[in-house]
JSON list of C-alpha atoms in Angstrom, two decimals:
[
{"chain": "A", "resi": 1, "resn": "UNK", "atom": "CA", "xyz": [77.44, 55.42, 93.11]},
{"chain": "A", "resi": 2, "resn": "UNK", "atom": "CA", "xyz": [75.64, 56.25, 96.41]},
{"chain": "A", "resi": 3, "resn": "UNK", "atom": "CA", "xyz": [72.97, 57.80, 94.95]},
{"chain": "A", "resi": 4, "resn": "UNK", "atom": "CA", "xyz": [72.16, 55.16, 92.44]},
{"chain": "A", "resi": 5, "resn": "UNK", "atom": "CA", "xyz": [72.16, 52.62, 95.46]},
{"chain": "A", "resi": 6, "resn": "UNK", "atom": "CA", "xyz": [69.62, 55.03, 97.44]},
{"chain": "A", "resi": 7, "resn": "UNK", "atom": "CA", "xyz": [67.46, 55.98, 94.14]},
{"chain": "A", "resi": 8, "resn": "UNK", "atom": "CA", "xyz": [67.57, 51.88, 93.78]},
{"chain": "A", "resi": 9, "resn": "UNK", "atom": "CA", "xyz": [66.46, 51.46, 97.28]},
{"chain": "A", "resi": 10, "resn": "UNK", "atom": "CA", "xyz": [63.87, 54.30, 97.19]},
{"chain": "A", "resi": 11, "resn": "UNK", "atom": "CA", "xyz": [61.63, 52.54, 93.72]},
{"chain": "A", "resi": 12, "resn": "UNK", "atom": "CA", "xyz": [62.36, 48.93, 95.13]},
{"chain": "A", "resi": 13, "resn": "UNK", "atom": "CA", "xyz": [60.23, 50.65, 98.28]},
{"chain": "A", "resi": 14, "resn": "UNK", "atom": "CA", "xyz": [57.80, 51.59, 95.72]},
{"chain": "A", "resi": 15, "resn": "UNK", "atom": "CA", "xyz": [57.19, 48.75, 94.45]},
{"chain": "A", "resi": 16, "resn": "UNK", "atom": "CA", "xyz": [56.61, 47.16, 97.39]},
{"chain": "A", "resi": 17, "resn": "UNK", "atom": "CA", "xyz": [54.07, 49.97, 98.61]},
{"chain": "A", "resi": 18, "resn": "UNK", "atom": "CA", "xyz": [52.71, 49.57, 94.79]},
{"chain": "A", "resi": 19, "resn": "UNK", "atom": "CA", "xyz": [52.54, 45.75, 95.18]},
{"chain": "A", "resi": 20, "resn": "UNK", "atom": "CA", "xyz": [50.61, 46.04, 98.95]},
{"chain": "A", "resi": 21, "resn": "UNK", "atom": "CA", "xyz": [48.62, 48.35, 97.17]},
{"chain": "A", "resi": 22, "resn": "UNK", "atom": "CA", "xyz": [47.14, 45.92, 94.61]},
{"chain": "A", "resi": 23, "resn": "UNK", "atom": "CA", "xyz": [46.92, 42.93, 97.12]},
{"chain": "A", "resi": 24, "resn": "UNK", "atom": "CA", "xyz": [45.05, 44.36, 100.06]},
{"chain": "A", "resi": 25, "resn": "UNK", "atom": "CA", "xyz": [42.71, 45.97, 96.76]},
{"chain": "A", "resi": 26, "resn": "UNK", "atom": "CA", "xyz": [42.40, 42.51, 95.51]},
{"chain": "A", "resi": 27, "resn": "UNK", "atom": "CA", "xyz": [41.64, 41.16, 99.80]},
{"chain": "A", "resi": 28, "resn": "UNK", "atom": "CA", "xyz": [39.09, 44.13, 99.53]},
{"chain": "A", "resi": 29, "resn": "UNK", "atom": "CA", "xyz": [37.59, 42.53, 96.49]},
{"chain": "A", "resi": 30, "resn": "UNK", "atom": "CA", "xyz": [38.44, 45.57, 94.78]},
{"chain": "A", "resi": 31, "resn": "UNK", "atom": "CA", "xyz": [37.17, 45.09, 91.15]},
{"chain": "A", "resi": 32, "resn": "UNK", "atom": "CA", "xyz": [40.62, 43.90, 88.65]},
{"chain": "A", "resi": 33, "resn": "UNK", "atom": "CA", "xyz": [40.34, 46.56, 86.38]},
{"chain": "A", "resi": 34, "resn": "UNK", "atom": "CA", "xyz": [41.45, 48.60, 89.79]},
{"chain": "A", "resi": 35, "resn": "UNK", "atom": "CA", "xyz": [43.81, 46.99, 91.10]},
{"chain": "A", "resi": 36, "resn": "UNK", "atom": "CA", "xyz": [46.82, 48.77, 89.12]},
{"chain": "A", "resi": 37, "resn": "UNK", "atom": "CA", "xyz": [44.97, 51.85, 90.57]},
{"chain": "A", "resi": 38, "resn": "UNK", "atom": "CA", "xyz": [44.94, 50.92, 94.13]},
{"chain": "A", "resi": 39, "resn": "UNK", "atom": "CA", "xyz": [48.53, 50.14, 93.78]},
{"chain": "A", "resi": 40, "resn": "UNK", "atom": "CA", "xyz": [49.32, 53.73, 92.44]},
{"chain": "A", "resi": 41, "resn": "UNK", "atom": "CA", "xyz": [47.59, 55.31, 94.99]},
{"chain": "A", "resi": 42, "resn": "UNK", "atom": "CA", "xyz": [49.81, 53.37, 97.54]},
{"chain": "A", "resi": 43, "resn": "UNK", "atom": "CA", "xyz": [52.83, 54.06, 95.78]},
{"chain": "A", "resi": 44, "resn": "UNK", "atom": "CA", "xyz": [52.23, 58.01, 95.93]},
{"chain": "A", "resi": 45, "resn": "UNK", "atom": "CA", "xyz": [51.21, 58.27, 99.50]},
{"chain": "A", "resi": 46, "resn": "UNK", "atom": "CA", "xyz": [54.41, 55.55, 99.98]},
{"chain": "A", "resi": 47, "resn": "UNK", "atom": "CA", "xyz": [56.87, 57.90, 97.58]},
{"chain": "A", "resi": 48, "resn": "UNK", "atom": "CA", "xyz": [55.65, 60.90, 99.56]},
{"chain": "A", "resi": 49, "resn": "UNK", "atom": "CA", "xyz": [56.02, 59.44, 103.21]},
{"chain": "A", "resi": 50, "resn": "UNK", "atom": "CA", "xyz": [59.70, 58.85, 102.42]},
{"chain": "A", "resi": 51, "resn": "UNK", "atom": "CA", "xyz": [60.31, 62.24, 100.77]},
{"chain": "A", "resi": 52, "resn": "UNK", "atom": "CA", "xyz": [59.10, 63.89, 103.92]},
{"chain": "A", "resi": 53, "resn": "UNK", "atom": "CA", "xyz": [60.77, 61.35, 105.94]},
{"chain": "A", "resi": 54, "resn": "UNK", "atom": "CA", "xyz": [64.28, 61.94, 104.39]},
{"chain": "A", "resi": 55, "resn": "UNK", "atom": "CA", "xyz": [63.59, 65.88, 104.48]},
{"chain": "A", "resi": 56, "resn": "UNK", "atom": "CA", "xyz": [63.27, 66.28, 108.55]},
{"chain": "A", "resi": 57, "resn": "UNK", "atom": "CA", "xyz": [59.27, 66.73, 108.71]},
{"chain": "A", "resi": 58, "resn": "UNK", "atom": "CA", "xyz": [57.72, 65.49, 111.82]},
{"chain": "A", "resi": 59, "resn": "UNK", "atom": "CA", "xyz": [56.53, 61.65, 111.63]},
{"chain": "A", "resi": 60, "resn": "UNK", "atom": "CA", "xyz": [53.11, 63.15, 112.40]},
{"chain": "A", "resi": 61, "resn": "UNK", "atom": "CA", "xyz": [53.27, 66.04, 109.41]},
{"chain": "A", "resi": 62, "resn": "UNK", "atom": "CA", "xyz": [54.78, 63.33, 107.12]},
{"chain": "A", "resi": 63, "resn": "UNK", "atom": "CA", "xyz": [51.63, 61.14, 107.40]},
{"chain": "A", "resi": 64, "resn": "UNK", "atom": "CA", "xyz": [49.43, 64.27, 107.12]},
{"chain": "A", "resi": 65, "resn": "UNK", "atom": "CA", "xyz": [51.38, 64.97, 103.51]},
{"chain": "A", "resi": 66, "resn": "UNK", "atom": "CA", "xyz": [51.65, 60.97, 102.76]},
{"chain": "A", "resi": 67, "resn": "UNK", "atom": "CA", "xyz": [47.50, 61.01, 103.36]},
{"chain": "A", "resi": 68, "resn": "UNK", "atom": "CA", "xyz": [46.38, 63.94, 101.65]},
{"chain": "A", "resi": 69, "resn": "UNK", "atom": "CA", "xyz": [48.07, 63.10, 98.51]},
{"chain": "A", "resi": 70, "resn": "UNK", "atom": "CA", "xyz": [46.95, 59.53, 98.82]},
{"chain": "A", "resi": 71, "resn": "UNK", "atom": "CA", "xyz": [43.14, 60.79, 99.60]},
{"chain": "A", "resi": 72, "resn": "UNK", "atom": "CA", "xyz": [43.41, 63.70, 96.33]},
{"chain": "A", "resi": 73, "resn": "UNK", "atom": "CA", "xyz": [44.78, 60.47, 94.54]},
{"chain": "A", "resi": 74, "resn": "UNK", "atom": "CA", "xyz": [41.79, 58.35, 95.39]},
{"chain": "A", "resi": 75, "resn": "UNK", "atom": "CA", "xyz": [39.18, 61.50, 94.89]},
{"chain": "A", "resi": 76, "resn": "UNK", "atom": "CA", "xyz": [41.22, 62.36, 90.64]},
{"chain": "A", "resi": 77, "resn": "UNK", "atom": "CA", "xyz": [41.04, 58.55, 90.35]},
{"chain": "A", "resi": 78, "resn": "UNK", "atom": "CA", "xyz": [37.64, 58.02, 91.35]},
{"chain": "A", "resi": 79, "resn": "UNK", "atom": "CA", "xyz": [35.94, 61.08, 89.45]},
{"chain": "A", "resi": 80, "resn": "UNK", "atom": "CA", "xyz": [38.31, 59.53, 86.17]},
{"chain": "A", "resi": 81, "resn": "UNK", "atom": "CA", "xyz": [36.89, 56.09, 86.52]},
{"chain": "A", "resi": 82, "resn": "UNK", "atom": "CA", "xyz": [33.45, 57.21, 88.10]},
{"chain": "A", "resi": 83, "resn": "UNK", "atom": "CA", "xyz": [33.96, 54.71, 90.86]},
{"chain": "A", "resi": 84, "resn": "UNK", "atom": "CA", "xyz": [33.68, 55.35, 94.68]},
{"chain": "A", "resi": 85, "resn": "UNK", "atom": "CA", "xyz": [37.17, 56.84, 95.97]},
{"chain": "A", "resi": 86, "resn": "UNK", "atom": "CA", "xyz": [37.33, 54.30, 98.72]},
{"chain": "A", "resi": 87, "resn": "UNK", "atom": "CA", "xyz": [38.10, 51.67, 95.79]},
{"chain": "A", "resi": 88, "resn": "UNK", "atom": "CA", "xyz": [41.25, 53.32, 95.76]},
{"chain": "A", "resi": 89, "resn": "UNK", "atom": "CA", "xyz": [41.81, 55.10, 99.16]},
{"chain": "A", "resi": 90, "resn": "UNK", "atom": "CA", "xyz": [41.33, 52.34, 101.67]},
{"chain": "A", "resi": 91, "resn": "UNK", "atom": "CA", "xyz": [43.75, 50.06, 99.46]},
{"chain": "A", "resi": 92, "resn": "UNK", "atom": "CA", "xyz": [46.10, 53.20, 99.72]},
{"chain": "A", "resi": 93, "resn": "UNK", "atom": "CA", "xyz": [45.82, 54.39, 103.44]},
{"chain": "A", "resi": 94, "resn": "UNK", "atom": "CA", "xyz": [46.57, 50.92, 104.44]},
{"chain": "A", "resi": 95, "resn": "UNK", "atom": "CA", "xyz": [50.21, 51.45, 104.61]},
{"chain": "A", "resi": 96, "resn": "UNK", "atom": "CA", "xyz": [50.68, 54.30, 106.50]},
{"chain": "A", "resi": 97, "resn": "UNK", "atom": "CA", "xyz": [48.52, 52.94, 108.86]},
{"chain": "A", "resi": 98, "resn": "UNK", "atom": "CA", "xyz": [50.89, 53.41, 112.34]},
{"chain": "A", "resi": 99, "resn": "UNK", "atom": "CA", "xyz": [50.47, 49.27, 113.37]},
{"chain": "A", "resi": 100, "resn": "UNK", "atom": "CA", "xyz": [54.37, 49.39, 114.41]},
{"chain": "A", "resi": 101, "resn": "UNK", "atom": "CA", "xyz": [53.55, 51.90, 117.34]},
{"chain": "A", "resi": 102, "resn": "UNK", "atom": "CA", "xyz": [50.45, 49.78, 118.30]},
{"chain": "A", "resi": 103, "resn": "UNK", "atom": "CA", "xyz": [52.97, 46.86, 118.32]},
{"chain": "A", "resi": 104, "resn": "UNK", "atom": "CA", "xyz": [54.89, 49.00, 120.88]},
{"chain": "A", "resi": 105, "resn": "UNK", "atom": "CA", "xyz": [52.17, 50.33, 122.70]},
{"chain": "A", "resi": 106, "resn": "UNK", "atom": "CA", "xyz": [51.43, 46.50, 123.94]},
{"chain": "A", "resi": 107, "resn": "UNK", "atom": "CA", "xyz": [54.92, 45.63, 124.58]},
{"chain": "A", "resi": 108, "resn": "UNK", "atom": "CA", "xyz": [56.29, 48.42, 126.12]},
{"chain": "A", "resi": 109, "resn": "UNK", "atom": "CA", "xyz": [52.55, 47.83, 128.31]},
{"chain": "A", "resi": 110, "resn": "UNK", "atom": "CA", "xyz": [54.14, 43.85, 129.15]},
{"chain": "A", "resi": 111, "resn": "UNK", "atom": "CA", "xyz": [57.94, 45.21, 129.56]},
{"chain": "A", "resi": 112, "resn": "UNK", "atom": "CA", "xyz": [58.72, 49.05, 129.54]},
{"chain": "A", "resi": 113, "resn": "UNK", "atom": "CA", "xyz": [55.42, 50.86, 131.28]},
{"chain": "A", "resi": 114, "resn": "UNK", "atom": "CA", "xyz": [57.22, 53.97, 131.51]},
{"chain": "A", "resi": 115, "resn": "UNK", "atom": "CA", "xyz": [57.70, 54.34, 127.63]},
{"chain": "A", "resi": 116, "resn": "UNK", "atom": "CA", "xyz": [53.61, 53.24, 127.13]},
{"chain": "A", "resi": 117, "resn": "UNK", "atom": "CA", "xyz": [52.42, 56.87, 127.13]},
{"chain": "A", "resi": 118, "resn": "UNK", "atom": "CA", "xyz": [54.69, 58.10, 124.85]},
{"chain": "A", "resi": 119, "resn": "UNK", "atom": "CA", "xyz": [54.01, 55.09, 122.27]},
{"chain": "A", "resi": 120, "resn": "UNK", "atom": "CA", "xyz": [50.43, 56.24, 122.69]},
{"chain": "A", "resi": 121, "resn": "UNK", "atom": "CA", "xyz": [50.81, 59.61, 121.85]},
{"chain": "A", "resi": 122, "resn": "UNK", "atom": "CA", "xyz": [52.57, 59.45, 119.16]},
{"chain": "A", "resi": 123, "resn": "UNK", "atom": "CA", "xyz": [50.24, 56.55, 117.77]},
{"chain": "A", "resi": 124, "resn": "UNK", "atom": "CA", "xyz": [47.34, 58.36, 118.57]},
{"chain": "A", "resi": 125, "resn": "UNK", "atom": "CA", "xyz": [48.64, 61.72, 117.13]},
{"chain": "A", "resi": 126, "resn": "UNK", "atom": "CA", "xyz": [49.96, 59.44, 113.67]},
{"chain": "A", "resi": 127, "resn": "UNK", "atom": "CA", "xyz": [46.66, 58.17, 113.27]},
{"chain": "A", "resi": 128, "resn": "UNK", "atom": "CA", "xyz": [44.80, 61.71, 114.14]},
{"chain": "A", "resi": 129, "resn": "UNK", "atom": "CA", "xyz": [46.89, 63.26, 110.93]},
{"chain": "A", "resi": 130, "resn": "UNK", "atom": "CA", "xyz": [45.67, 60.23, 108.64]},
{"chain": "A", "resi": 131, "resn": "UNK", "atom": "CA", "xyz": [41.89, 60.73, 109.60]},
{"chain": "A", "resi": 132, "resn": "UNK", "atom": "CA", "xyz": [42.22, 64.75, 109.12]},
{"chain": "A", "resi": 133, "resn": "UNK", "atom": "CA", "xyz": [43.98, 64.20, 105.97]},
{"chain": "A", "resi": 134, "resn": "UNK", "atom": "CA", "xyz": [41.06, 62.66, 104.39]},
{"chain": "A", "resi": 135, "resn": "UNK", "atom": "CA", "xyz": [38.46, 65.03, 105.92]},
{"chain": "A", "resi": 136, "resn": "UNK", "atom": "CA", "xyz": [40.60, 67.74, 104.83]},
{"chain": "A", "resi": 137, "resn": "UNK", "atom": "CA", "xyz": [40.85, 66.36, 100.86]},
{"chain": "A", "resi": 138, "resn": "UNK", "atom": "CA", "xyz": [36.98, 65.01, 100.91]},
{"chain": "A", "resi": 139, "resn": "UNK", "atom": "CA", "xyz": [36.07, 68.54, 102.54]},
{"chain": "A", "resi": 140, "resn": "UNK", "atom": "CA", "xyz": [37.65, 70.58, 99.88]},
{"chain": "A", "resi": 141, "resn": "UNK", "atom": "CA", "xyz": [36.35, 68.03, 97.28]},
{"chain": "A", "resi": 142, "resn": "UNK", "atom": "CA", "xyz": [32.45, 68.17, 98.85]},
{"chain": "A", "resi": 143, "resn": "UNK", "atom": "CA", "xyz": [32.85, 72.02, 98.60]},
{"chain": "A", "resi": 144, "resn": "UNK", "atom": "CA", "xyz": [34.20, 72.50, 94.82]},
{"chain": "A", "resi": 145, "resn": "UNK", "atom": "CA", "xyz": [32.47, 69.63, 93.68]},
{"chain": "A", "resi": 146, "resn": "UNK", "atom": "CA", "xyz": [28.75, 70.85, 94.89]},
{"chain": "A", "resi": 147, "resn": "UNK", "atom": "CA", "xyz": [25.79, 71.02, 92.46]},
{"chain": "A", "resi": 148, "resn": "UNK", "atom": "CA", "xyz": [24.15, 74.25, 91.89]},
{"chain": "A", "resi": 149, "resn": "UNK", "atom": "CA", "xyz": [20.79, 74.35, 93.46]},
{"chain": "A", "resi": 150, "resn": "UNK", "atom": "CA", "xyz": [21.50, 71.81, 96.74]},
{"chain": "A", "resi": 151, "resn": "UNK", "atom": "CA", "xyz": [23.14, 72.77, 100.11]}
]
């Protein structure tokens, strides 16, 4: 019975993710015929963040994981519906976004100073494994994807 709770907690999650996913597409003025997209590729990175989560990585390896598969999402996605991949990776990125340690970056600045470095670092090191997640996925698309003839 525990499980079915926890798998029922785990897609309600989901479909949260999914449902952010579509909105900030739609706030982006992502086209409608995306939007189910965008939510998808929120959903993944989402489903993956909490897999990582629940198996012990390192809050800064589970973004890492949760934006790589969100940025390959974007890159299938975007080749499928020849579209760029931001249409779907911004939309998708949005949530892992680290805006709860920026929260407590400023208050433990007003209330707890001795706690602001450590907020920082592990902000700045969150956000550092989202940005080399999607260098790392557009990299290796850049490189398998290049026409013959250009450099």
């Amino acid at each position: 019975m525990e499980f079915v709770k926890e798998l029922l907690v785990f897609l309600f999650k989901l479909l949260g993710a999914f449902a952010s996913g579509a909105a900030l597409g739609y706030v982006f003025q992502v086209p409608r015929r995306y939007l189910v997209s965008s939510g998808i590729s929120a959903a993944i990175g989402w489903a993956v963040y909490l897999l990582a989560g629940q198996a012990g990585w390192n809050l800064v390896w589970v973004n890492y994981a949760a934006t790589v598969c969100v940025a390959l999402t974007s890159q299938i996605l975007a080749r499928k519906m020849h579209v760029p991949a931001t249409v779907f990776l911004i939309p998708g990125i949005i949530p892992l976004v680290p805006g709860g340690g920026m929260y407590l970056i400023v208050w433990s600045m007003l209330y707890d100073a001795s706690a602001t470095s450590a907020y920082f670092n592990e902000t700045l090191q969150m956000a550092g494994a989202i940005a080399l997640g999607i260098f790392t996925v557009d990299t290796v698309f850049r490189v398998a994807f290049r026409r013959k003839g250009r450099s």
